[in-house]
Coordinates of C-alpha atoms and ligand atoms in Angstrom, one line a residue:
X1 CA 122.6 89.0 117.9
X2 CA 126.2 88.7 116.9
X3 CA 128.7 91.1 117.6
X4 CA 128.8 92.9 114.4
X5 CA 124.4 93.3 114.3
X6 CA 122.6 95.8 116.3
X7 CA 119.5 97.3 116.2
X8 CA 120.5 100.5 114.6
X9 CA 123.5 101.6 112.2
X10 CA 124.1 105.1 112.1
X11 CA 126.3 106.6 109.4
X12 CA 128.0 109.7 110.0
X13 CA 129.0 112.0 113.2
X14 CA 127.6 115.6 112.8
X15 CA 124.8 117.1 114.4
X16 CA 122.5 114.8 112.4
X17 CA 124.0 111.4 113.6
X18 CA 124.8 112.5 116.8
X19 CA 121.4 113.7 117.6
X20 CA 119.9 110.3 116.2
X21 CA 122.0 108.8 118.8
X22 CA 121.4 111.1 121.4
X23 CA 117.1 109.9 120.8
X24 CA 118.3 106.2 119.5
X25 CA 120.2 105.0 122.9
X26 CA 117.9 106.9 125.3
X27 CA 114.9 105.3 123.7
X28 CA 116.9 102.0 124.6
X29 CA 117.9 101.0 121.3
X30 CA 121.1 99.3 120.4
X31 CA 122.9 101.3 118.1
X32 CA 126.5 102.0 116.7
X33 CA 127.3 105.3 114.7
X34 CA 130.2 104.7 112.0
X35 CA 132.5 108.2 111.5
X36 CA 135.2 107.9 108.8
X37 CA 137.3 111.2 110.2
X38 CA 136.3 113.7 113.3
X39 CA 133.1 112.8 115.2
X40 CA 131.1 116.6 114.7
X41 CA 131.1 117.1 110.8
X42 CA 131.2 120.0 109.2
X43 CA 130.4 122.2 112.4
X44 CA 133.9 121.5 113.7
X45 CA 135.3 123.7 110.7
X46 CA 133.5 126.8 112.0
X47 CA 134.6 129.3 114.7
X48 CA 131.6 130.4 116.0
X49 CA 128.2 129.7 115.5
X50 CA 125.7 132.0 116.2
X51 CA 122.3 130.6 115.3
X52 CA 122.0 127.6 117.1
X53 CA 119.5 128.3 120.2
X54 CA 120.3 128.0 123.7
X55 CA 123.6 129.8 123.4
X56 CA 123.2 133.6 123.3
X57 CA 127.0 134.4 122.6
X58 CA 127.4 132.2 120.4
X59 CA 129.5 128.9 120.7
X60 CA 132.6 127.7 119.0
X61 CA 131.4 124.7 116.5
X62 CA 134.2 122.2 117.7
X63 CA 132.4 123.1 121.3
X64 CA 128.8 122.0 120.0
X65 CA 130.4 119.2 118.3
X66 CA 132.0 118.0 121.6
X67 CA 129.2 118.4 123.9
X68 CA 126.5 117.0 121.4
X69 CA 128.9 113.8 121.5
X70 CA 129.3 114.1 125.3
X71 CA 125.8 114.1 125.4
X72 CA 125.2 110.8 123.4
X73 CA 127.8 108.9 125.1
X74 CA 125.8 109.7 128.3
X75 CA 123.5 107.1 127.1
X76 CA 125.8 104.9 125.8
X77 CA 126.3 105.4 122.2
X78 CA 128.8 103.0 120.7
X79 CA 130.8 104.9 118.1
X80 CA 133.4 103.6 115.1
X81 CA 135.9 105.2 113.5
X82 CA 135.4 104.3 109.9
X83 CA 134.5 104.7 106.5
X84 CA 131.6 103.5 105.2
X85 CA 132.1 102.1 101.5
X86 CA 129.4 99.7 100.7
X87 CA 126.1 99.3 101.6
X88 CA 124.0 95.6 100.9
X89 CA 120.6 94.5 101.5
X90 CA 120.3 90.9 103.0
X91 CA 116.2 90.3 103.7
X92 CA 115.2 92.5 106.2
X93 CA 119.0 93.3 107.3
X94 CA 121.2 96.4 105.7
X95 CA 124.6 95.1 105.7
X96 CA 127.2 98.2 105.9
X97 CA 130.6 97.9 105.5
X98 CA 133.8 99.0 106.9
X99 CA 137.5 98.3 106.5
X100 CA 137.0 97.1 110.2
X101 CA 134.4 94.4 109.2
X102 CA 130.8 94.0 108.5
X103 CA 127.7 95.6 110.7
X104 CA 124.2 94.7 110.2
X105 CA 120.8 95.9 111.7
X106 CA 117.5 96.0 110.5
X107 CA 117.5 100.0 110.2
X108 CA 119.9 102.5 109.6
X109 CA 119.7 105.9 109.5
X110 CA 122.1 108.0 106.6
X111 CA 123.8 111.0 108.4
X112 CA 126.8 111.6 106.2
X113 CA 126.0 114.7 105.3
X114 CA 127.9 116.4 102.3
X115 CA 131.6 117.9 101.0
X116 CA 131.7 121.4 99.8
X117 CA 133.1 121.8 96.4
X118 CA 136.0 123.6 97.0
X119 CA 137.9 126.6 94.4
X120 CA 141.3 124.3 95.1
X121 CA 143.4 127.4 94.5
X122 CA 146.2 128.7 96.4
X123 CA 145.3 130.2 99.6
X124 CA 141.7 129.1 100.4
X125 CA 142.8 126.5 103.0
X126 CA 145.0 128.5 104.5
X127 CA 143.1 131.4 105.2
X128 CA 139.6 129.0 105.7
X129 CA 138.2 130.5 108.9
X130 CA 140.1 133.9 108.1
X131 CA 137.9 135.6 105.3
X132 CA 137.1 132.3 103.1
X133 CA 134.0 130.9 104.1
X134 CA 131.1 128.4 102.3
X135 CA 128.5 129.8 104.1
X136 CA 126.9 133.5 103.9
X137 CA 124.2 132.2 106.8
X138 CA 126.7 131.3 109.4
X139 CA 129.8 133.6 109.0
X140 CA 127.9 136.8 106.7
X141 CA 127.5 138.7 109.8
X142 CA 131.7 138.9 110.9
X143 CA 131.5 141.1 108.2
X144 CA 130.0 144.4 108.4
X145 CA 131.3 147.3 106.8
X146 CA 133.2 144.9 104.4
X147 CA 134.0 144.5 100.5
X148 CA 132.9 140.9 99.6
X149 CA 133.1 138.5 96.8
X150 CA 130.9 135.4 96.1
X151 CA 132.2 133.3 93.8
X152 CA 129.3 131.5 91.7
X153 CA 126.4 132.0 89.4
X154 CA 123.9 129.7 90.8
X155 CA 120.7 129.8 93.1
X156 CA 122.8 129.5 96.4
X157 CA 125.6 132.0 94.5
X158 CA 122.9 134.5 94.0
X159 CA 121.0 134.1 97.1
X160 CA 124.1 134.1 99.4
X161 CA 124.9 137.7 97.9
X162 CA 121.7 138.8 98.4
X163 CA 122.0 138.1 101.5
X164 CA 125.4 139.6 102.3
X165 CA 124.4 142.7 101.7
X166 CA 122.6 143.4 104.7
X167 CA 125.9 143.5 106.0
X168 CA 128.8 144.6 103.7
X169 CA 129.1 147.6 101.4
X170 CA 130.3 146.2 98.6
X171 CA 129.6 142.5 97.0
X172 CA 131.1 141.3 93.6
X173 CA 129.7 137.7 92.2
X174 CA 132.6 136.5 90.5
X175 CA 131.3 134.0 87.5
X176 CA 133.2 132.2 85.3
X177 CA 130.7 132.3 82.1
X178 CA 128.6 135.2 80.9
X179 CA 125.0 134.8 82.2
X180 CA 123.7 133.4 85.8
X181 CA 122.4 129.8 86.0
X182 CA 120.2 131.6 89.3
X183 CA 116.6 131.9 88.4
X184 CA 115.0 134.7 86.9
X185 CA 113.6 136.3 90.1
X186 CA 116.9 136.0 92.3
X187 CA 119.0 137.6 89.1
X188 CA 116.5 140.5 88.5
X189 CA 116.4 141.2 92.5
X190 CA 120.5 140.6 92.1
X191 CA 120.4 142.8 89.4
X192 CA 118.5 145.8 91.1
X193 CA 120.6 145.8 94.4
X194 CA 123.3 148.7 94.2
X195 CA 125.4 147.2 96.7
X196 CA 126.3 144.0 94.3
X197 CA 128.2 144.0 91.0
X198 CA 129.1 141.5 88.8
X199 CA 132.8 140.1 87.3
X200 CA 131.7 138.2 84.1
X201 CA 133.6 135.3 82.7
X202 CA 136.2 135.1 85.3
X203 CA 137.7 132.6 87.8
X204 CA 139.2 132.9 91.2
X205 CA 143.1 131.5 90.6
X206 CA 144.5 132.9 94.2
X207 CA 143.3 134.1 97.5
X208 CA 145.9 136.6 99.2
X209 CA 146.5 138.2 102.2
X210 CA 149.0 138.3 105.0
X211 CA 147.1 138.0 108.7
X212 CA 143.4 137.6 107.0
X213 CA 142.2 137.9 103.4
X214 CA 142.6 140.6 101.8
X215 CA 141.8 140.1 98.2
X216 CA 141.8 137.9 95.5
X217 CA 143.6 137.0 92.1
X218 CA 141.5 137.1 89.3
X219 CA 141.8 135.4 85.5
X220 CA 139.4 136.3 82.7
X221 CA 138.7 132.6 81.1
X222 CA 137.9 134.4 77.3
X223 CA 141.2 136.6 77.4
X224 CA 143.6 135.4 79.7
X225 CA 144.4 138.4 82.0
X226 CA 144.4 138.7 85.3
X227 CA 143.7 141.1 88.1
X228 CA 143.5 141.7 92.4
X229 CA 140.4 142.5 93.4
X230 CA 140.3 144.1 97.0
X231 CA 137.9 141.8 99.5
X232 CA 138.2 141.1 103.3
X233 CA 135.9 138.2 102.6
X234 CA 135.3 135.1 99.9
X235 CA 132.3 133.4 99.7
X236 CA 132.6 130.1 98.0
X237 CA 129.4 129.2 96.8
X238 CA 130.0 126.5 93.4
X239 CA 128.4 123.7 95.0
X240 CA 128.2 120.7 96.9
X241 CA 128.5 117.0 96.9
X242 CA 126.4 114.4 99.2
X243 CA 128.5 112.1 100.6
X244 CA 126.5 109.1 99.2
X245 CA 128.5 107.2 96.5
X246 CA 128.2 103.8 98.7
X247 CA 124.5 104.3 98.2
X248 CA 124.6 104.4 94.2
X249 CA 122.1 102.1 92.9
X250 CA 120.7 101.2 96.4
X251 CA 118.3 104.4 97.4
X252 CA 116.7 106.7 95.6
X253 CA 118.7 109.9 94.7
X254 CA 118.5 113.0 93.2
X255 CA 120.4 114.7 90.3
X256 CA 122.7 115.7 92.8
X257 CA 122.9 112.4 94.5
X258 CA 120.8 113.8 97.9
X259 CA 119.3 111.4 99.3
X260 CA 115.1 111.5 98.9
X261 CA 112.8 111.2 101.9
X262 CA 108.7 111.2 102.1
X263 CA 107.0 114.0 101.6
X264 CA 105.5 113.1 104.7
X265 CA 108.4 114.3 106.6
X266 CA 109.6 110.9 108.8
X267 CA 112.9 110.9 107.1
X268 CA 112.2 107.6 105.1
X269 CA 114.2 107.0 102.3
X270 CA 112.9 104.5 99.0
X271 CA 113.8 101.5 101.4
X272 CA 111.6 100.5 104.6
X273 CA 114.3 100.8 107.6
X274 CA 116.6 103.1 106.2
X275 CA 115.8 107.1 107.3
X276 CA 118.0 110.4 106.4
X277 CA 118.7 113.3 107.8
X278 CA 120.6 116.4 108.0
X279 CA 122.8 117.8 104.8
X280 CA 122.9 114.6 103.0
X281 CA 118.8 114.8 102.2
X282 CA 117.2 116.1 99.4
X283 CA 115.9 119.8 99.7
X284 CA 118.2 120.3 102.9
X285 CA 118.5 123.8 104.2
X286 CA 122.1 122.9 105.6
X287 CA 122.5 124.3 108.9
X288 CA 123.1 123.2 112.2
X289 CA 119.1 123.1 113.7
X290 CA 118.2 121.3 110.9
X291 CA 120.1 118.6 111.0
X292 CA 119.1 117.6 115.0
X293 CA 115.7 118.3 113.8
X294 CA 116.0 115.7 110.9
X295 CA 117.9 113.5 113.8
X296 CA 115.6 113.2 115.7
X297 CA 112.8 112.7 113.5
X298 CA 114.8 109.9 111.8
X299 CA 115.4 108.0 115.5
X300 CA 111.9 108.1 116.0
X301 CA 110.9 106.5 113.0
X302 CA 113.5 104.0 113.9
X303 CA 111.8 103.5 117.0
X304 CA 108.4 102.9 115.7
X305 CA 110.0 100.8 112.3
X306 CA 111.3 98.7 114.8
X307 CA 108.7 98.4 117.1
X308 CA 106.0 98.4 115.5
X309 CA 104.6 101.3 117.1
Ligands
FAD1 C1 132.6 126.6 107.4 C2 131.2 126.2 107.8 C3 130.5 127.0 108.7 C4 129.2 126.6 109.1 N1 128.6 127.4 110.1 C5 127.4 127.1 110.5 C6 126.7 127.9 111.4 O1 127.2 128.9 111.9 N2 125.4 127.6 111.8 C7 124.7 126.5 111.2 O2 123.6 126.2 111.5 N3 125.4 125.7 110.2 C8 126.6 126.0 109.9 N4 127.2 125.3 108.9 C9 126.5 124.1 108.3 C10 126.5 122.9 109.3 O3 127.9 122.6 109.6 C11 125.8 121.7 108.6 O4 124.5 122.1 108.3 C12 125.8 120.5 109.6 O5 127.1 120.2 110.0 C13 125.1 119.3 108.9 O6 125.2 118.3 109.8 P1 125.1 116.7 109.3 O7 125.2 115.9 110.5 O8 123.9 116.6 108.4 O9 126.4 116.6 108.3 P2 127.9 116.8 108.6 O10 128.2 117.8 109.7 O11 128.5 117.0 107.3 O12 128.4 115.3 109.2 C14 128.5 114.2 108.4 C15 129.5 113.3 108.9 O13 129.5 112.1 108.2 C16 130.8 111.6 108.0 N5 130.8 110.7 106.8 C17 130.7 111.1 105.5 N6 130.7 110.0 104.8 C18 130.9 108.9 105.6 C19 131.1 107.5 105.3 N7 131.0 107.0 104.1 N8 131.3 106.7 106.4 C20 131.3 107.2 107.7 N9 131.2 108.5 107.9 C21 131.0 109.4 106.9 C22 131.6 112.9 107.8 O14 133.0 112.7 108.1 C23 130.9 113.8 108.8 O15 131.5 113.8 110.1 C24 128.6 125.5 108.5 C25 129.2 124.8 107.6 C26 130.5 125.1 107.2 C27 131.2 124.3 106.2

């Protein structure tokens, strides 16, 4: 082996790649994990997270983050800080790339998870954490009692809401066209819920707020004028992007550029060697448990890819 090969390349730090790890070196292999920023992903953006088992009151994310990697470089885990930008298939070996220099192994498991698609409007990183969230699962319940807004139209738009109100009084989709792109079923049950209205053809242009959010600026796209809406909370829900353009052309992805695994459930991707797991994979249901789940799945199909077994 030369010093840039091992046995296993892992792209990406969150709870998916650290996970893999965490199963990977145990079970002896030889592995690297590649991180272009923090090592913990997404999680290290949250405050508290509150339905990951084993901690009852909840732990902050950039804890879980830092014990998950604590517990991987227990067993030795080699990580590299850098971005993946190309990905090449030589025979049997996958050839990644960083600006550090060239790694090859004969599997590699795809852990880079995803980038929320953000409003970009003046005050959403500033009060991130403080009222403007991207996920109604994780952060919903910090807010009972409270007037809401969800800003989208789609399935996840719709289904977030939905889900809010089991906690706030008040929740207003804000959409920027006239109809929902949700399906039928999730609109009608939308539709029928007293606790949610609806702000037709209209964008989010400002959050505001001094300590905490406390409501936001609104513009009508057909007629121009704008308006504060009262919230303590924004739910951003317009999308997502899988953090996979260095795998265009090489995998098999979907529309959204999610990676596709068996229906089997080992995490294989279209190309014998190389697993997924966590956010980045197709049909992910984007949380925290998942992701180790899909982690250690994906290491042990490494195992047995590489042994044989
Ligand atoms: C604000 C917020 C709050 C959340 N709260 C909760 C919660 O309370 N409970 C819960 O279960 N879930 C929560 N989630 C969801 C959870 O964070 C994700 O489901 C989880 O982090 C997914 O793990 P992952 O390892 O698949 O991906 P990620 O955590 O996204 O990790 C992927 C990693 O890959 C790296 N990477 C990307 N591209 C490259 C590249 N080309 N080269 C090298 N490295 C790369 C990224 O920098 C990142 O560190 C929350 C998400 C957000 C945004």
């Amino acid at each position: 082996m030369n010093n840039m090969e091992r046995e296993l390349i892992i792209i990406g730090g969150g709870p998916a790649g650290l996970t893999s790890a965490v199963y990977a070196c145990r079970g002896g292999l030889n592995a690297v994990l590649i991180e272009k920023s923090s090592v913990g992903g997404l999680i290290i953006k949250t405050d508290l997270v509150e339905n990951y088992p084993g901690f009852p009151e909840g732990i902050s994310g950039f804890d879980l983050a830092q014990l998950m990697e604590k517990q991987a470089a227990r067993y030795g885990l080699e990580i590299v800080q850098g971005e993946v930008f190309e990905f090449k298939i030589d025979g049997q070996y996958k050839i990644v790339t960083t600006p550090q220099g060239e790694y090859r192994a004969k599997a590699v498991i795809i852990a880079s998870g995803s980038e929320l698609m953000r409003l970009n409007v003046p005050g959403e990183k500033e009060f991130m954490g403080r009222g403007v969230s991207y996920c109604a699962t994780c952060d919903g319940p910090f807010f009972r009692g409270s007037k809401l807004v969800v800003v989208g139209g789609g399935d996840v738009a719709i289904t977030e809401a939905i889900f809010l109100t089991q906690f706030a009084d008040k929740v207003s989709i804000i959409h920027r066209r006239d109809q929902l792109r949700a399906g039928k079923l999730l609109q009608d049950r939308a539709m029928a819920n007293d606790k949610i209205d609806f702000v037709w053809d209209s964008v989010v242009v400002a959050v505001e707020g001094k300590e905490r959010v406390e409501s936001v600026r609104l513009r009508n796209v057909k007629t121009g004028s704008e308006a504060d809406l009262d919230a303590s909370g924004v739910f951003v829900a317009i999308g997502f992007k899988p953090n996979t353009s260095y795998l265009q052309g090489i995998l098999d992805l979907d529309g959204k550029g999610s990676v596709i695994v068996d229906a089997g459930g080992m995490m294989k991707t279209s190309l014998p060697g190389v697993f997924a797991a966590g956010d980045v994979r197709h049909n992910s249901v984007r949380q925290v448990a998942a992701a180790v789940g899909d982690g250690t799945v994906a290491a042990l199909s490494v195992e047995r890819f590489i042994r044989g077994s």
